Short mmCIF file of C-alpha atoms and ligand atoms in Angstrom, two decimals:
data_model
loop_
_atom_site.label_atom_id
_atom_site.label_comp_id
_atom_site.label_asym_id
_atom_site.label_seq_id
_atom_site.Cartn_x
_atom_site.Cartn_y
_atom_site.Cartn_z
CA UNK S 1 18.04 -49.58 46.65
CA UNK S 2 15.68 -50.52 43.81
CA UNK S 3 17.41 -48.49 41.08
CA UNK S 4 20.86 -50.20 40.81
CA UNK S 5 19.15 -53.63 40.56
CA UNK S 6 16.95 -52.48 37.73
CA UNK S 7 19.91 -50.81 35.85
CA UNK S 8 21.77 -54.06 36.21
CA UNK S 9 19.02 -56.22 34.71
CA UNK S 10 18.75 -53.83 31.82
CA UNK S 11 22.43 -53.79 30.97
CA UNK S 12 22.61 -57.52 31.40
CA UNK S 13 19.72 -58.46 29.19
CA UNK S 14 18.92 -55.41 27.09
CA UNK S 15 22.10 -54.54 25.20
CA UNK S 16 23.60 -58.10 25.30
CA UNK S 17 20.83 -59.59 23.48
CA UNK S 18 21.38 -57.38 20.32
CA UNK S 19 24.82 -58.94 19.97
CA UNK S 20 23.80 -62.70 20.17
CA UNK S 21 22.49 -64.46 17.08
CA UNK S 22 19.22 -66.18 17.47
CA UNK S 23 20.59 -69.82 17.02
CA UNK S 24 22.91 -69.35 20.09
CA UNK S 25 19.89 -68.90 22.31
CA UNK S 26 18.70 -72.39 21.70
CA UNK S 27 20.42 -73.86 24.84
CA UNK S 28 20.15 -74.03 28.61
CA UNK S 29 17.54 -71.81 30.03
CA UNK S 30 17.04 -69.42 27.17
CA UNK S 31 15.01 -70.27 24.16
CA UNK S 32 13.98 -68.19 21.28
CA UNK S 33 11.34 -68.56 18.64
CA UNK S 34 9.71 -66.51 15.90
CA UNK S 35 6.36 -65.16 16.61
CA UNK S 36 3.05 -65.10 14.39
CA UNK S 37 3.76 -61.60 12.98
CA UNK S 38 7.50 -62.53 12.31
CA UNK S 39 8.78 -60.83 15.42
CA UNK S 40 11.51 -62.43 17.49
CA UNK S 41 10.28 -63.89 20.88
CA UNK S 42 12.75 -64.67 23.71
CA UNK S 43 11.97 -67.01 26.68
CA UNK S 44 14.27 -66.53 29.56
CA UNK S 45 13.92 -68.97 32.41
CA UNK S 46 15.86 -67.64 35.38
CA UNK S 47 15.82 -69.71 38.53
CA UNK S 48 14.78 -67.80 41.73
CA UNK S 49 18.25 -67.67 42.81
CA UNK S 50 19.44 -65.51 39.91
CA UNK S 51 16.46 -63.44 39.66
CA UNK S 52 14.27 -63.12 42.76
CA UNK S 53 11.12 -61.61 41.06
CA UNK S 54 9.05 -61.88 44.28
CA UNK S 55 11.72 -60.15 46.34
CA UNK S 56 12.01 -57.53 43.75
CA UNK S 57 8.37 -56.81 43.98
CA UNK S 58 8.73 -56.82 47.87
CA UNK S 59 11.45 -54.40 47.59
CA UNK S 60 9.55 -52.13 45.26
CA UNK S 61 6.86 -51.84 48.06
CA UNK S 62 9.62 -51.24 50.66
CA UNK S 63 11.16 -48.66 48.52
CA UNK S 64 7.73 -46.93 47.89
CA UNK S 65 7.26 -46.98 51.81
CA UNK S 66 10.56 -45.57 52.26
CA UNK S 67 10.20 -42.80 49.77
CA UNK S 68 6.84 -41.93 51.52
CA UNK S 69 8.54 -42.03 54.85
CA UNK S 70 11.36 -39.88 53.47
CA UNK S 71 8.77 -37.32 52.21
CA UNK S 72 6.96 -37.28 55.48
CA UNK S 73 10.34 -36.47 57.18
CA UNK S 74 11.17 -33.82 54.72
CA UNK S 75 7.82 -32.22 55.19
CA UNK S 76 8.42 -32.32 58.91
CA UNK S 77 11.78 -30.72 58.33
CA UNK S 78 10.46 -28.02 56.27
CA UNK S 79 7.60 -27.06 58.44
CA UNK S 80 9.95 -27.12 61.41
CA UNK S 81 12.09 -24.39 59.95
CA UNK S 82 10.56 -21.17 61.31
CA UNK S 83 7.56 -22.85 62.62
CA UNK S 84 8.78 -23.90 65.94
CA UNK S 85 6.32 -21.39 67.80
CA UNK S 86 3.30 -23.19 66.00
CA UNK S 87 4.53 -26.56 66.93
CA UNK S 88 4.81 -25.53 70.53
CA UNK S 89 1.20 -24.78 70.47
CA UNK S 90 0.38 -27.96 69.01
CA UNK S 91 1.09 -30.19 71.92
CA UNK S 92 0.12 -33.44 70.51
CA UNK S 93 -1.30 -35.81 72.96
CA UNK S 94 0.71 -38.34 74.69
CA UNK S 95 -0.27 -41.53 72.93
CA UNK S 96 0.33 -40.03 69.67
CA UNK S 97 3.85 -39.07 70.75
CA UNK S 98 4.70 -42.17 72.08
CA UNK S 99 3.55 -44.12 69.02
CA UNK S 100 5.68 -41.81 66.77
CA UNK S 101 8.69 -42.28 69.25
CA UNK S 102 8.34 -45.93 69.13
CA UNK S 103 8.34 -45.94 65.19
CA UNK S 104 11.37 -44.02 65.15
CA UNK S 105 14.24 -45.69 63.43
CA UNK S 106 17.00 -44.45 65.60
CA UNK S 107 16.81 -46.12 69.12
CA UNK S 108 19.37 -43.71 70.43
CA UNK S 109 17.17 -40.81 69.69
CA UNK S 110 14.54 -42.53 71.95
CA UNK S 111 16.92 -43.31 74.61
CA UNK S 112 18.16 -39.81 74.53
CA UNK S 113 14.79 -38.17 74.71
CA UNK S 114 14.05 -40.39 77.44
CA UNK S 115 17.10 -39.54 79.45
CA UNK S 116 16.53 -35.81 78.69
CA UNK S 117 13.17 -36.07 80.41
CA UNK S 118 14.61 -37.96 83.49
CA UNK S 119 17.29 -35.27 83.68
CA UNK S 120 14.88 -32.62 83.50
CA UNK S 121 12.84 -33.95 86.33
CA UNK S 122 16.09 -34.34 88.35
CA UNK S 123 17.04 -30.68 87.61
CA UNK S 124 13.65 -29.62 88.73
CA UNK S 125 13.94 -31.46 92.08
CA UNK S 126 17.44 -30.44 92.53
CA UNK S 127 16.85 -26.61 91.88
CA UNK S 128 13.93 -26.82 94.24
CA UNK S 129 16.13 -28.56 96.83
CA UNK S 130 18.86 -25.95 96.38
CA UNK S 131 16.31 -23.17 96.54
CA UNK S 132 15.10 -24.55 99.91
CA UNK S 133 18.57 -24.84 101.38
CA UNK S 134 19.35 -21.30 100.33
CA UNK S 135 16.07 -20.10 101.70
CA UNK S 136 15.89 -17.35 99.29
CA UNK S 137 14.04 -16.35 96.24
CA UNK S 138 17.08 -15.42 94.14
CA UNK S 139 16.50 -14.37 90.74
CA UNK S 140 19.15 -16.84 89.57
CA UNK S 141 16.98 -19.67 90.92
CA UNK S 142 13.73 -18.44 89.32
CA UNK S 143 15.35 -17.95 86.01
CA UNK S 144 16.97 -21.40 86.06
CA UNK S 145 13.53 -22.83 87.09
CA UNK S 146 11.99 -21.21 84.12
CA UNK S 147 14.69 -22.30 81.84
CA UNK S 148 13.96 -25.99 82.85
CA UNK S 149 10.34 -25.57 82.39
CA UNK S 150 11.09 -24.15 78.81
CA UNK S 151 13.50 -26.93 78.00
CA UNK S 152 10.81 -29.47 79.00
CA UNK S 153 8.61 -27.99 76.49
CA UNK S 154 11.28 -27.85 73.85
CA UNK S 155 12.12 -31.42 74.46
CA UNK S 156 8.65 -32.60 74.16
CA UNK S 157 8.33 -30.81 70.90
CA UNK S 158 11.43 -31.82 69.35
CA UNK S 159 11.46 -35.46 70.17
CA UNK S 160 9.88 -36.46 66.82
CA UNK S 161 12.29 -34.48 64.59
CA UNK S 162 15.82 -35.20 63.36
CA UNK S 163 19.02 -35.98 65.23
CA UNK S 164 20.76 -32.77 64.55
CA UNK S 165 18.28 -31.11 67.04
CA UNK S 166 19.62 -33.51 69.65
CA UNK S 167 22.91 -31.71 69.49
CA UNK S 168 21.29 -28.38 70.01
CA UNK S 169 19.47 -29.69 73.02
CA UNK S 170 22.63 -31.23 74.30
CA UNK S 171 24.44 -27.90 74.12
CA UNK S 172 21.50 -26.28 75.95
CA UNK S 173 21.67 -28.97 78.42
CA UNK S 174 25.25 -28.46 79.10
CA UNK S 175 24.68 -24.91 79.62
CA UNK S 176 21.99 -25.53 81.97
CA UNK S 177 24.10 -28.12 83.88
CA UNK S 178 26.86 -25.58 84.02
CA UNK S 179 24.56 -23.14 85.72
CA UNK S 180 23.36 -25.72 88.12
CA UNK S 181 27.21 -26.45 88.91
CA UNK S 182 27.70 -22.81 89.49
CA UNK S 183 24.78 -22.73 91.84
CA UNK S 184 26.16 -25.70 93.62
CA UNK S 185 29.67 -24.12 94.05
CA UNK S 186 27.95 -20.91 95.41
CA UNK S 187 26.28 -23.07 97.96
CA UNK S 188 29.78 -24.78 98.64
CA UNK S 189 31.16 -21.36 99.48
CA UNK S 190 28.44 -20.98 102.08
CA UNK S 191 29.29 -24.48 103.56
CA UNK S 192 33.00 -24.71 103.11
CA UNK S 193 33.32 -28.40 104.14
CA UNK S 194 35.09 -29.88 100.95
CA UNK S 195 38.12 -31.76 102.17
CA UNK S 196 37.12 -31.42 105.83
CA UNK S 197 36.55 -34.65 107.87
CA UNK S 198 35.21 -32.78 110.68
CA UNK S 199 32.02 -35.10 110.85
CA UNK S 200 30.92 -38.52 112.29
CA UNK S 201 30.20 -40.11 108.99
CA UNK S 202 27.55 -40.41 106.31
CA UNK S 203 24.13 -39.17 107.22
CA UNK S 204 22.31 -39.67 103.93
CA UNK S 205 22.57 -39.55 100.11
CA UNK S 206 20.50 -37.34 97.81
CA UNK S 207 18.38 -38.83 95.06
CA UNK S 208 20.38 -40.10 92.07
CA UNK S 209 21.20 -37.50 89.43
CA UNK S 210 21.08 -39.43 86.21
CA UNK S 211 23.58 -37.54 83.97
CA UNK S 212 23.01 -39.76 80.77
CA UNK S 213 23.74 -42.98 79.20
CA UNK S 214 27.54 -43.73 78.40
CA UNK S 215 29.54 -41.96 75.71
CA UNK S 216 29.13 -44.95 73.44
CA UNK S 217 25.44 -44.44 73.61
CA UNK S 218 25.12 -48.13 74.22
CA UNK S 219 23.12 -49.36 77.04
CA UNK S 220 24.61 -52.79 76.42
CA UNK S 221 28.02 -51.54 77.77
CA UNK S 222 26.93 -52.30 81.43
CA UNK S 223 30.53 -52.78 82.79
CA UNK S 224 32.47 -49.48 83.26
CA UNK S 225 33.08 -46.44 85.34
CA UNK S 226 33.01 -42.82 85.36
CA UNK S 227 33.89 -39.94 87.58
CA UNK S 228 36.48 -37.23 88.41
CA UNK S 229 40.07 -37.22 89.65
CA UNK S 230 40.04 -37.56 93.47
CA UNK S 231 43.33 -35.63 93.77
CA UNK S 232 43.59 -33.61 90.53
CA UNK S 233 46.80 -31.89 89.43
CA UNK S 234 46.76 -28.24 88.55
CA UNK S 235 44.83 -27.49 85.43
CA UNK S 236 42.88 -30.72 85.43
CA UNK S 237 40.50 -30.09 88.22
CA UNK S 238 37.29 -30.23 85.93
CA UNK S 239 38.40 -33.45 84.19
CA UNK S 240 36.00 -36.40 83.82
CA UNK S 241 37.04 -39.99 83.02
CA UNK S 242 34.98 -42.84 81.49
CA UNK S 243 35.45 -46.17 80.16
CA UNK S 244 33.09 -49.25 79.41
CA UNK S 245 32.36 -52.30 77.62
CA UNK S 246 29.90 -55.17 77.20
CA UNK S 247 31.87 -57.56 79.37
CA UNK S 248 34.10 -56.67 82.41
CA UNK S 249 37.23 -56.42 80.53
CA UNK S 250 39.06 -53.09 80.50
CA UNK S 251 40.83 -51.90 77.37
CA UNK S 252 40.21 -48.20 77.00
CA UNK S 253 39.57 -44.92 78.78
CA UNK S 254 38.25 -41.66 77.66
CA UNK S 255 39.15 -38.19 79.15
CA UNK S 256 36.90 -35.09 78.95
CA UNK S 257 38.21 -31.69 79.84
CA UNK S 258 35.12 -30.73 81.71
CA UNK S 259 31.40 -31.56 82.28
CA UNK S 260 30.21 -29.93 79.05
CA UNK S 261 32.58 -32.01 77.03
CA UNK S 262 31.45 -35.05 78.83
CA UNK S 263 27.98 -34.41 78.08
CA UNK S 264 28.80 -33.81 74.43
CA UNK S 265 30.89 -36.96 74.38
CA UNK S 266 33.88 -35.13 73.13
CA UNK S 267 37.02 -36.59 74.72
CA UNK S 268 40.34 -34.80 74.55
CA UNK S 269 42.19 -37.99 74.86
CA UNK S 270 41.57 -41.81 74.50
CA UNK S 271 43.94 -44.24 76.11
CA UNK S 272 43.80 -47.62 74.39
CA UNK S 273 45.47 -50.09 76.73
CA UNK S 274 48.32 -51.92 74.97
CA UNK S 275 48.43 -55.65 74.71
CA UNK S 276 49.39 -57.31 77.85
CA UNK S 277 48.27 -54.56 80.02
CA UNK S 278 44.49 -55.09 79.63
CA UNK S 279 42.48 -55.15 82.77
CA UNK S 280 39.22 -56.42 84.17
CA UNK S 281 36.49 -55.54 86.91
CA UNK S 282 35.83 -51.88 86.29
CA UNK S 283 36.60 -50.66 89.73
CA UNK S 284 39.15 -48.25 88.61
CA UNK S 285 39.48 -44.54 89.65
CA UNK S 286 41.62 -41.54 88.73
CA UNK S 287 43.82 -40.22 91.40
CA UNK S 288 46.62 -37.88 90.93
CA UNK S 289 46.28 -37.70 87.23
CA UNK S 290 46.81 -41.54 87.11
CA UNK S 291 44.34 -44.38 86.46
CA UNK S 292 44.53 -47.20 88.86
CA UNK S 293 42.99 -50.41 87.57
CA UNK S 294 43.09 -54.16 88.03
CA UNK S 295 45.44 -55.78 85.56
CA UNK S 296 44.54 -59.22 84.18
CA UNK S 297 47.77 -60.95 83.77
CA UNK S 298 49.73 -60.85 85.95
CA UNK S 299 46.75 -60.18 88.19
CA UNK S 300 47.92 -57.06 89.81
CA UNK S 301 47.15 -53.13 90.79
CA UNK S 302 48.19 -51.26 87.75
CA UNK S 303 48.66 -47.53 87.15
CA UNK S 304 48.43 -45.68 83.97
CA UNK S 305 50.21 -42.31 84.60
CA UNK S 306 48.26 -39.92 82.45
CA UNK S 307 51.10 -37.31 82.71
CA UNK S 308 53.66 -39.62 81.12
CA UNK S 309 51.43 -42.33 79.68
CA UNK S 310 53.45 -44.86 81.35
CA UNK S 311 52.28 -48.10 82.76
CA UNK S 312 53.41 -49.68 86.24
CA UNK S 313 52.06 -52.62 88.24
CA UNK S 314 52.31 -54.21 91.68
CA UNK S 315 51.24 -57.79 92.69
CA UNK S 316 49.39 -58.05 95.73
CA UNK S 317 50.23 -61.53 96.82
CA UNK S 318 47.41 -61.99 99.35
CA UNK S 319 44.68 -60.71 97.08
CA UNK S 320 42.50 -63.39 95.53
CA UNK S 321 40.58 -63.49 92.25
CA UNK S 322 37.99 -65.68 93.99
CA UNK S 323 35.98 -62.96 95.64
CA UNK S 324 34.01 -60.37 93.72
CA UNK S 325 31.12 -57.89 94.65
CA UNK S 326 27.64 -59.19 94.13
CA UNK S 327 26.57 -57.45 90.94
CA UNK S 328 29.64 -58.27 88.54
CA UNK S 329 32.49 -60.98 88.38
CA UNK S 330 36.16 -60.16 88.35
CA UNK S 331 35.85 -57.19 90.77
CA UNK S 332 38.90 -58.24 92.78
CA UNK S 333 40.72 -55.08 93.36
CA UNK S 334 38.56 -52.11 94.09
CA UNK S 335 40.37 -48.68 93.96
CA UNK S 336 39.15 -45.82 96.17
CA UNK S 337 40.45 -42.17 96.76
CA UNK S 338 39.35 -39.96 99.70
CA UNK S 339 40.62 -37.05 101.80
CA UNK S 340 43.41 -39.10 103.19
CA UNK S 341 44.90 -40.60 100.00
CA UNK S 342 44.42 -43.73 97.86
CA UNK S 343 43.16 -47.07 98.82
CA UNK S 344 42.75 -50.55 97.34
CA UNK S 345 40.00 -52.90 98.68
CA UNK S 346 40.39 -56.67 98.26
CA UNK S 347 39.41 -60.11 99.75
CA UNK S 348 41.79 -63.00 100.31
CA UNK S 349 41.74 -66.63 101.28
CA UNK S 350 43.09 -65.57 104.62
CA UNK S 351 40.40 -63.07 105.26
CA UNK S 352 37.96 -65.79 104.30
CA UNK S 353 36.34 -63.47 101.65
CA UNK S 354 36.02 -60.50 103.94
CA UNK S 355 37.06 -57.17 102.66
CA UNK S 356 40.68 -56.00 103.39
CA UNK S 357 41.27 -52.27 103.27
CA UNK S 358 44.78 -51.43 101.99
CA UNK S 359 46.45 -48.01 101.99
CA UNK S 360 48.49 -47.37 98.96
CA UNK S 361 51.72 -45.55 99.22
CA UNK S 362 51.53 -43.38 96.07
CA UNK S 363 55.24 -42.60 95.84
CA UNK S 364 56.42 -46.31 95.75
CA UNK S 365 53.31 -47.68 94.58
CA UNK S 366 53.11 -50.30 97.38
CA UNK S 367 50.87 -51.28 100.28
CA UNK S 368 51.78 -49.34 103.35
CA UNK S 369 49.21 -50.66 105.79
CA UNK S 370 46.18 -52.99 106.05
CA UNK S 371 42.88 -53.47 107.98
CA UNK S 372 40.61 -56.44 107.94
CA UNK S 373 36.89 -55.61 107.94
CA UNK S 374 34.00 -57.65 108.91
CA UNK S 375 32.18 -57.27 105.48
CA UNK S 376 31.95 -60.27 103.20
CA UNK S 377 32.93 -59.13 99.77
CA UNK S 378 30.60 -61.31 97.94
CA UNK S 379 27.57 -59.99 99.90
CA UNK S 380 28.41 -56.30 99.07
CA UNK S 381 27.25 -54.50 96.07
CA UNK S 382 30.29 -52.38 96.19
CA UNK S 383 32.43 -50.34 98.79
CA UNK S 384 34.23 -47.01 98.79
CA UNK S 385 36.29 -44.78 101.14
CA UNK S 386 35.43 -41.44 102.91
CA UNK S 387 37.67 -39.72 105.36
CA UNK S 388 39.59 -43.18 106.06
CA UNK S 389 36.27 -44.99 106.62
CA UNK S 390 35.21 -47.84 104.44
CA UNK S 391 31.50 -48.02 103.56
CA UNK S 392 29.94 -51.21 102.01
CA UNK S 393 26.66 -51.44 100.21
CA UNK S 394 24.10 -54.00 99.34
CA UNK S 395 20.86 -54.46 97.57
CA UNK S 396 17.46 -53.86 99.31
CA UNK S 397 15.37 -54.33 96.18
CA UNK S 398 15.39 -53.64 92.50
CA UNK S 399 15.33 -49.84 93.06
CA UNK S 400 16.99 -49.45 96.49
CA UNK S 401 20.40 -49.98 97.78
CA UNK S 402 21.82 -49.31 101.31
CA UNK S 403 25.04 -48.47 103.02
CA UNK S 404 24.97 -51.31 105.56
CA UNK S 405 28.48 -51.39 106.87
CA UNK S 406 31.21 -49.01 107.94
CA UNK S 407 34.90 -49.59 109.04
CA UNK S 408 37.01 -46.81 110.47
CA UNK S 409 40.63 -47.31 109.90
CA UNK S 410 41.62 -44.74 112.47
CA UNK S 411 39.77 -46.40 115.34
CA UNK S 412 39.48 -49.97 113.85
CA UNK S 413 35.85 -49.86 114.81
CA UNK S 414 33.03 -51.20 112.68
CA UNK S 415 29.41 -50.06 112.54
CA UNK S 416 26.14 -51.50 111.10
CA UNK S 417 24.24 -48.95 109.26
CA UNK S 418 21.07 -48.56 107.48
CA UNK S 419 21.32 -45.68 104.88
CA UNK S 420 19.16 -46.41 101.97
CA UNK S 421 19.50 -44.79 98.56
CA UNK S 422 17.68 -44.89 95.27
CA UNK S 423 19.09 -46.63 92.22
CA UNK S 424 18.12 -45.68 88.59
CA UNK S 425 18.90 -49.32 87.29
CA UNK S 426 19.27 -52.41 89.41
CA UNK S 427 22.89 -53.18 88.75
CA UNK S 428 26.07 -51.23 89.03
CA UNK S 429 29.67 -51.94 88.36
CA UNK S 430 31.55 -48.93 89.92
CA UNK S 431 30.72 -46.82 92.95
CA UNK S 432 33.22 -44.16 94.22
CA UNK S 433 33.44 -41.22 96.48
CA UNK S 434 35.10 -38.10 95.30
CA UNK S 435 36.48 -35.81 98.12
CA UNK S 436 36.82 -32.78 95.72
CA UNK S 437 32.98 -32.41 95.55
CA UNK S 438 31.78 -34.97 98.12
CA UNK S 439 29.85 -36.74 95.58
CA UNK S 440 29.32 -40.51 94.85
CA UNK S 441 29.92 -41.60 91.31
CA UNK S 442 28.14 -44.74 90.03
CA UNK S 443 28.29 -46.51 86.75
CA UNK S 444 24.62 -47.88 86.89
CA UNK S 445 24.00 -50.53 84.04
CA UNK S 446 25.27 -48.21 81.43
CA UNK S 447 24.33 -44.82 82.89
CA UNK S 448 26.14 -41.96 84.57
CA UNK S 449 24.65 -41.42 88.05
CA UNK S 450 25.88 -39.26 90.84
CA UNK S 451 24.73 -38.60 94.61
CA UNK S 452 25.45 -35.74 96.80
CA UNK S 453 26.70 -37.06 100.24
CA UNK S 454 25.38 -35.41 103.52
CA UNK S 455 27.49 -35.77 106.59
CA UNK S 456 26.58 -36.15 110.30
CA UNK S 457 27.76 -33.04 112.16
CA UNK S 458 27.55 -32.98 115.83
C1 NAG T 501 19.33 -73.90 34.00
O1 NAG T 501 19.00 -73.54 35.32
C2 NAG T 501 19.15 -74.66 36.35
C3 NAG T 501 18.64 -74.10 37.68
O2 NAG T 501 17.37 -73.74 37.45
C4 NAG T 501 20.57 -74.80 36.46
O3 NAG T 501 21.03 -76.00 37.29
C5 NAG T 501 21.20 -75.10 35.07
O4 NAG T 501 22.73 -75.08 35.08
C6 NAG T 501 20.84 -73.93 34.04
N1 NAG T 501 21.32 -74.26 32.74
C7 NAG T 501 22.28 -73.40 32.09
C8 NAG T 501 22.73 -74.02 30.81
O5 NAG T 501 22.44 -72.26 32.47
C1 NAG T 502 14.09 -18.09 105.68
O1 NAG T 502 13.68 -16.68 105.15
C2 NAG T 502 12.74 -15.96 105.93
C3 NAG T 502 12.39 -14.80 105.37
O2 NAG T 502 13.52 -14.22 104.67
C4 NAG T 502 13.08 -15.97 107.47
O3 NAG T 502 12.06 -15.41 108.31
C5 NAG T 502 13.49 -17.24 107.98
O4 NAG T 502 13.93 -17.37 109.24
C6 NAG T 502 14.49 -18.09 107.18
N1 NAG T 502 14.63 -19.40 107.58
C7 NAG T 502 15.97 -19.87 107.68
C8 NAG T 502 15.86 -21.38 108.19
O5 NAG T 502 16.81 -19.28 107.56
C1 NAG T 503 10.80 -19.27 78.59
O1 NAG T 503 9.82 -19.20 77.51
C2 NAG T 503 9.03 -17.98 77.67
C3 NAG T 503 7.98 -17.98 76.76
O2 NAG T 503 8.45 -18.67 75.56
C4 NAG T 503 10.00 -16.66 77.59
O3 NAG T 503 9.14 -15.47 77.63
C5 NAG T 503 10.99 -16.71 78.70
O4 NAG T 503 11.90 -15.68 78.49
C6 NAG T 503 11.76 -18.09 78.71
N1 NAG T 503 12.48 -18.07 79.87
C7 NAG T 503 13.78 -18.36 79.83
C8 NAG T 503 14.49 -18.38 81.14
O5 NAG T 503 14.40 -18.75 79.02
C1 NAG T 504 34.54 -29.03 113.66
O1 NAG T 504 33.16 -28.92 114.19
C2 NAG T 504 33.00 -28.43 115.36
C3 NAG T 504 31.42 -28.66 115.74
O2 NAG T 504 30.70 -28.37 114.52
C4 NAG T 504 33.59 -27.00 115.50
O3 NAG T 504 33.29 -26.44 116.74
C5 NAG T 504 34.85 -26.83 114.96
O4 NAG T 504 35.51 -25.62 114.91
C6 NAG T 504 35.14 -27.74 113.67
N1 NAG T 504 36.55 -27.67 113.32
C7 NAG T 504 36.93 -27.34 112.08
C8 NAG T 504 38.41 -27.45 111.86
O5 NAG T 504 36.21 -27.02 111.13
C1 NAG T 505 53.32 -39.38 86.72
O1 NAG T 505 54.45 -38.88 85.78
C2 NAG T 505 55.01 -37.56 86.14
C3 NAG T 505 55.86 -37.37 84.95
O2 NAG T 505 56.82 -38.33 84.75
C4 NAG T 505 55.58 -37.60 87.44
O3 NAG T 505 56.05 -36.39 87.83
C5 NAG T 505 54.43 -38.15 88.65
O4 NAG T 505 55.00 -38.14 89.71
C6 NAG T 505 53.85 -39.43 88.05
N1 NAG T 505 52.82 -39.79 88.89
C7 NAG T 505 52.45 -40.91 89.43
C8 NAG T 505 51.38 -41.14 90.45
O5 NAG T 505 53.25 -41.83 89.32
#
């Protein structure tokens, strides 16, 4: 930063003065005189705005500090090479590490490490959970457990180093998560109830699995959604979607071929919504390889077919823009996919703000049936469908949410429930069930969060 400024000054005043006769200097802010020993003395008066001497001095200091900082970082890098083992032994005490982390210039790194640690804790809990439910001391679990332990150590050590390590950690994480997924799949084989509605409703939710902050690495992108296709087409069973922004407006979607790619933020496709088709409200889902979202104008349910990249829309005349869920504005149309198909939840003047459950006929893209529930939309945090039953949530406190209401479209019966679950952050803008893995996907104040759902079986 310093060098170009100095060079500029030299070229402006040094060489130029040689070309200008002394007499011509007798004007303005430059004067010249002959010194005692006959040398030429020039006085240049430069106003502060042209030559900020004090600021230059400050910059020199800053630059010195920066050079020092760079030297420190380079030293760290050099010693890091091939010295990982030594560092592993030198576990610095927590306060030092926190201080160093706080002085880190890159907030994303801080955030990532914080998340990695949360993730590791979640992993640990999940693995021991899985282990318990398996009731076995399988070597697979033992090695997974050890790997998590090792990762914790490495994360703690690497947090003060450069960003490139982060990608290494991310890849390790993706591998770890893949193994965990395989474990869960193995468990699913033992309990083959995916797609089966042979139960009497939700019993409980697991602890939240905080996957990571959104792909923009921007915790300010509070409005968004993520998840998987609730009725994937062949070849896209592992696909994930994501979209978010700093306001409830919806203008692009990202698609990832699998979990690893999601973690690495490596999308295979970005759909930027063309002018006029932009949406709002963030209660979108992917179902049958189409994204269903709420279009702004005309206010309507809209479908982006990911196979053909074509857009289509339908106005729902009764649906009102007056009623949203409690955490975010503009959530007027909430899409949901379950074992029985595609749904859209909304509230109307006629329903007096209570949620109406509408079944969407996917072929004709129309409403084929509707049910009025007793849940006031504005009191609910969000709602989702499982096996033709609508579940509504509400806030208990900053860290706790509960499923408090259920409406069964088959029996037209409503039930009041009290199924609490933990939140990672207070507010969330998207909560949806996915029947292909029986998980809930939540976009929790910028973070990807998911829950395993357990059902009552008689
Ligand atoms: C001398 O500097 C003053 C500001 O300090 C400026 O307003 C003025 O135009 C300068 N005179 C010449 C001849 O550059
Ligand atoms: C768990 O495993 C132990 C020993 O292998 C066995 O005695 C016990 O009955 C098992 N418990 C369950 C709930 O399967
Ligand atoms: C964990 O680290 C220990 C010691 O560094 C090593 O012996 C072990 O193989 C590692 N385990 C796994 C599962 O990576
Ligand atoms: C449904 O559950 C009951 C009780 O657990 C069981 O007897 C029955 O076989 C199950 N039916 C199906 C289709 O899984
Ligand atoms: C999407 O487009 C493909 C190709 O045109 C078509 O076969 C499919 O039925 C469409 N899906 C939906 C849900 O509109």
